[in-house]
Amino acid sequence: MRRLLVLAVLFLALYGCAAEGEADEGSAAAAAAPGEAEAEDAPMDEKEKRALYAAIESFVGKGWNGSGLFPDPCGQTPIQGVSCDLFNGLWYPTVMSIGPVLDNSLQCAPEAKFSPQLFDLRRLKSLSFYACFPATNPTPIPATNWDKLAASLETLEFRTNPGLTGAIPASLGRLAGLQSLVVVDNNLTGAVPAELGALARLRRLVLSGNGLSGPVPATLGNGLHDELLIMDMSKNYLTGSLPPSLGGLKGLLKMDLSNNLLAGSVPPELAGLESLTLLDLRNNSITGGLPEFVQGMASLQDLLLSNNPLGGNLLQSNWDKMASLATLDLSNAGLVGTIPESMAAMPRLRFLALDHNRLSGAVPPKLAAMPSIGAMYLNGNNLTGALQFSAAFYQRMGSRFASWDNPGLCYTSEAAGDDAPSGVAVCKDVQEPPNVGVRDRVDGTGRKPEASSSLQASSSSSGRSAAMLTGLWCLVLMQWMFMVVF
């Protein structure tokens, strides 16, 4: 009886605790509910609403009735491409995206323009324009008022706007909080503003596909330091040499300055880019040979230096330190000398392009043994000797292996099988002697002594074997006849 009483007391205690927990949860939910309801019922700042309507109208056209179509743009009637956040009990627009990203996105009118009210959106964090300004509507980026967004703006993008003309405003350097500046495929000209070096929080700088000219600003390396991760100023008309200060970008992952008019040698200070995974300097006028420091860049995955008058030769050692390298493009770089066997020590290399240089000597057989290789281009050089790759290699690579246009290069038909390398001749039959030669006239017959001696020895051996076999059969036959007779 006492045991049953104790169990009953325990059950009631546990039930009471559970009920108290449910009551606490209900109280918490009840306490949270007014906050959520308050957020849903919070009004939008009226000044921000008027600025939002005016800014959008200047891009999409005067026929756009924002107040009638979207009376509550941060609540019940949201605008595609506009997002809001709550600050001190009021809603403010924080994201504005103009352009045909989705079917119902805000699309610019043929006469789209920037309005001063755009800079009255004091909480704006992200601003982007895609295909907003056609070539028929030449429009410059506003040169003033960007300082009004200095405390809030983190992302600024202009993509595919053929009508976006003029220079990149130096005033963008006042956007102290900017983390991403993307200006791609527009029609901007002039120099890259040195003031961009003041953007200490910038992590991505992409200015590709414009008509920018002048040098790469040295300030980009002096001010950004460890924050910048991506620098892409490809497909412009930049001139001059690379500033050594770029070596101070310790956190940089990708540097793409391809398709410009850059000259001079690659500064050794770039060895300080310890985190770099991509270095793309293709299609410039860079000289000075292949920089030695690249072999010490353990994180480098893509090294692209093709179509530059680099000159010099391939480095002889330390290729084994480039354990992460996957792409090596050194085609049409004016390289001379031989291909070092140490290049086969890169375990992750998938793409190797050494074509259209002046390389000479034999092709190291170990190149085919690289475990990850999937494309190899050696064509257009002065390579000589026999390719010593297997038929399985030729079959696996197919058209991704090229070695033609090397007059002194050949392959053996036995090794290649049915998958012979295209444009390469078969090595000559080494068993055919030349017409004259001191070594071939040793036996006075004009034939190779080795071949003649070997043939004669084989014939004599065969005759002796046949005679011994005949004598053995005769002996056996005589013994049998003797047993029969006697």
Tab-separated table of N, CA, C and O in Angstrom, residues 221 243-250 255 267-274:
chain	number	residue	atom	x	y	z
A	221	GLY	N	46.122	48.171	-53.899
A	221	GLY	CA	46.875	47.285	-53.018
A	221	GLY	C	47.214	47.933	-51.691
A	221	GLY	O	47.402	47.255	-50.687
A	243	PRO	N	51.224	47.160	-60.680
A	243	PRO	CA	51.874	47.799	-59.526
A	243	PRO	C	52.304	46.760	-58.494
A	243	PRO	O	51.537	45.852	-58.167
A	244	PRO	N	53.519	46.885	-57.971
A	244	PRO	CA	53.979	45.935	-56.938
A	244	PRO	C	53.088	45.920	-55.699
A	244	PRO	O	53.043	44.927	-54.981
A	245	SER	N	52.351	47.002	-55.459
A	245	SER	CA	51.513	47.073	-54.264
A	245	SER	C	50.420	46.014	-54.246
A	245	SER	O	49.878	45.699	-53.172
A	246	LEU	N	50.091	45.444	-55.407
A	246	LEU	CA	49.067	44.402	-55.436
A	246	LEU	C	49.474	43.185	-54.614
A	246	LEU	O	48.628	42.390	-54.211
A	247	GLY	N	50.767	43.044	-54.367
A	247	GLY	CA	51.222	41.945	-53.527
A	247	GLY	C	50.768	42.062	-52.085
A	247	GLY	O	50.893	41.111	-51.314
A	248	GLY	N	50.227	43.219	-51.697
A	248	GLY	CA	49.725	43.397	-50.339
A	248	GLY	C	48.328	42.868	-50.119
A	248	GLY	O	47.823	42.913	-48.995
A	249	LEU	N	47.685	42.351	-51.184
A	249	LEU	CA	46.321	41.824	-51.052
A	249	LEU	C	46.392	40.397	-50.518
A	249	LEU	O	46.165	39.417	-51.242
A	250	LYS	N	46.692	40.255	-49.252
A	250	LYS	CA	46.983	38.945	-48.660
A	250	LYS	C	45.826	37.964	-48.748
A	250	LYS	O	46.028	36.756	-48.783
A	255	MET	N	42.574	36.921	-59.236
A	255	MET	CA	43.006	38.124	-59.924
A	255	MET	C	42.908	37.875	-61.419
A	255	MET	O	43.606	37.021	-61.968
A	267	PRO	N	55.497	41.633	-61.307
A	267	PRO	CA	56.332	42.017	-60.163
A	267	PRO	C	56.493	40.874	-59.172
A	267	PRO	O	55.533	40.153	-58.879
A	268	PRO	N	57.713	40.693	-58.654
A	268	PRO	CA	57.935	39.590	-57.701
A	268	PRO	C	57.143	39.753	-56.417
A	268	PRO	O	56.959	38.782	-55.679
A	269	GLU	N	56.660	40.964	-56.135
A	269	GLU	CA	55.872	41.178	-54.920
A	269	GLU	C	54.574	40.371	-54.915
A	269	GLU	O	53.988	40.148	-53.848
A	270	LEU	N	54.135	39.921	-56.098
A	270	LEU	CA	52.906	39.114	-56.135
A	270	LEU	C	53.097	37.769	-55.443
A	270	LEU	O	52.124	37.045	-55.223
A	271	ALA	N	54.328	37.439	-55.105
A	271	ALA	CA	54.564	36.218	-54.327
A	271	ALA	C	53.871	36.281	-52.973
A	271	ALA	O	53.650	35.246	-52.331
A	272	GLY	N	53.509	37.493	-52.538
A	272	GLY	CA	52.809	37.634	-51.264
A	272	GLY	C	51.348	37.240	-51.298
A	272	GLY	O	50.689	37.215	-50.257
A	273	LEU	N	50.831	36.908	-52.483
A	273	LEU	CA	49.427	36.502	-52.604
A	273	LEU	C	49.299	35.031	-52.225
A	273	LEU	O	49.087	34.154	-53.070
A	274	GLU	N	49.407	34.756	-50.956
A	274	GLU	CA	49.490	33.373	-50.478
A	274	GLU	C	48.193	32.601	-50.625
A	274	GLU	O	48.203	31.368	-50.632
